[in-house]
Coordinates of C-alpha atoms in Angstrom, one line a residue:
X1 CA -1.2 -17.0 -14.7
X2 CA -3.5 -16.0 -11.5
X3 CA -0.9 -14.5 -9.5
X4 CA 0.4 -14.2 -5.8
X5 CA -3.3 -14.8 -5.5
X6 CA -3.2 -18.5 -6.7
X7 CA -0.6 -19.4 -4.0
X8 CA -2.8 -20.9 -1.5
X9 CA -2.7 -22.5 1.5
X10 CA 0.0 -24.8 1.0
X11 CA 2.0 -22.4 -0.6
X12 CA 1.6 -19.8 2.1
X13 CA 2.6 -22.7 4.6
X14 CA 5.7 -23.1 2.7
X15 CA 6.7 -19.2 2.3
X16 CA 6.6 -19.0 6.0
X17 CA 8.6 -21.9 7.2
X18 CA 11.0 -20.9 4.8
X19 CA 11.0 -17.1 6.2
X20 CA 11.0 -19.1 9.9
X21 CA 14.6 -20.9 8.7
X22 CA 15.9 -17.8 7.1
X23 CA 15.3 -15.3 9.8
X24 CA 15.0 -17.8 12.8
X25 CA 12.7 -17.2 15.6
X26 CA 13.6 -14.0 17.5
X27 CA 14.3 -11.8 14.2
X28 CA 10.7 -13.0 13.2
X29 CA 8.6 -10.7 14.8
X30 CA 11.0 -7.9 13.8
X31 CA 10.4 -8.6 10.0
X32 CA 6.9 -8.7 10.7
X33 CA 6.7 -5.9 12.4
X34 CA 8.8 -3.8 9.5
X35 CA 6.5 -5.6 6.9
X36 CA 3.8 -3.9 8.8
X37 CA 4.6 -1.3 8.8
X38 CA 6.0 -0.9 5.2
X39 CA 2.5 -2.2 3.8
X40 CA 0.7 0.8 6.2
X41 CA 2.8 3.1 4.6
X42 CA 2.1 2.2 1.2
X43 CA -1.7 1.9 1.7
X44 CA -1.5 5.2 3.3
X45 CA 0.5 6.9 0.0
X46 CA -1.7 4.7 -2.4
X47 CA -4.7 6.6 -0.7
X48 CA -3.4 9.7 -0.5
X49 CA -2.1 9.9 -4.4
X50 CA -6.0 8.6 -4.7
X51 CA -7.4 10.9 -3.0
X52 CA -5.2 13.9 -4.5
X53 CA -6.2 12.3 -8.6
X54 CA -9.8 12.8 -7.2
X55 CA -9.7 16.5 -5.9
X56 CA -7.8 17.2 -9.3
X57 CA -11.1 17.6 -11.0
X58 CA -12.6 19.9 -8.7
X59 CA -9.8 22.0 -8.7
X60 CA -9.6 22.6 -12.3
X61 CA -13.4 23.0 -11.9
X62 CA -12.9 25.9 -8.9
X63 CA -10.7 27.4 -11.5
X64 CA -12.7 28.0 -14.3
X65 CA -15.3 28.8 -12.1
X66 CA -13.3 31.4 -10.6
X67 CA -12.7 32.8 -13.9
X68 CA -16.0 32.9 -15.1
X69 CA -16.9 35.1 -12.3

């Protein structure tokens, strides 16, 4: 199975008119707004638990260093 990536077009065409009926037109930009905002968060966290797995190394490295010296 390929995924939410195998959706396409015509699928996407159909999530959103279905969103459209369920939330109607003036709650719309709300929810996309808030799904925004939730994906930014997440990308930011993703990056940051990235970024903190990469400094992990140099850390442990600062520390042996540190008692080497």
């Amino acid at each position: 199975m390929g995924g939410i990536a195998s959706i396409g077009v015509p699928g996407l065409i159909i999530i959103l008119v279905i969103i459209l009926i369920l939330f109607g037109p003036r709650k719309l930009p709300e929810v996309g707004s808030a799904v925004g905002k939730t994906l930014s968060e997440f990308k930011k966290s993703a990056k940051d638990i990235m970024d903190d797995d990469d400094d992990k190394p140099r850390k442990d490295e600062l520390k042996e260093e540190r008692k080497e010296a």
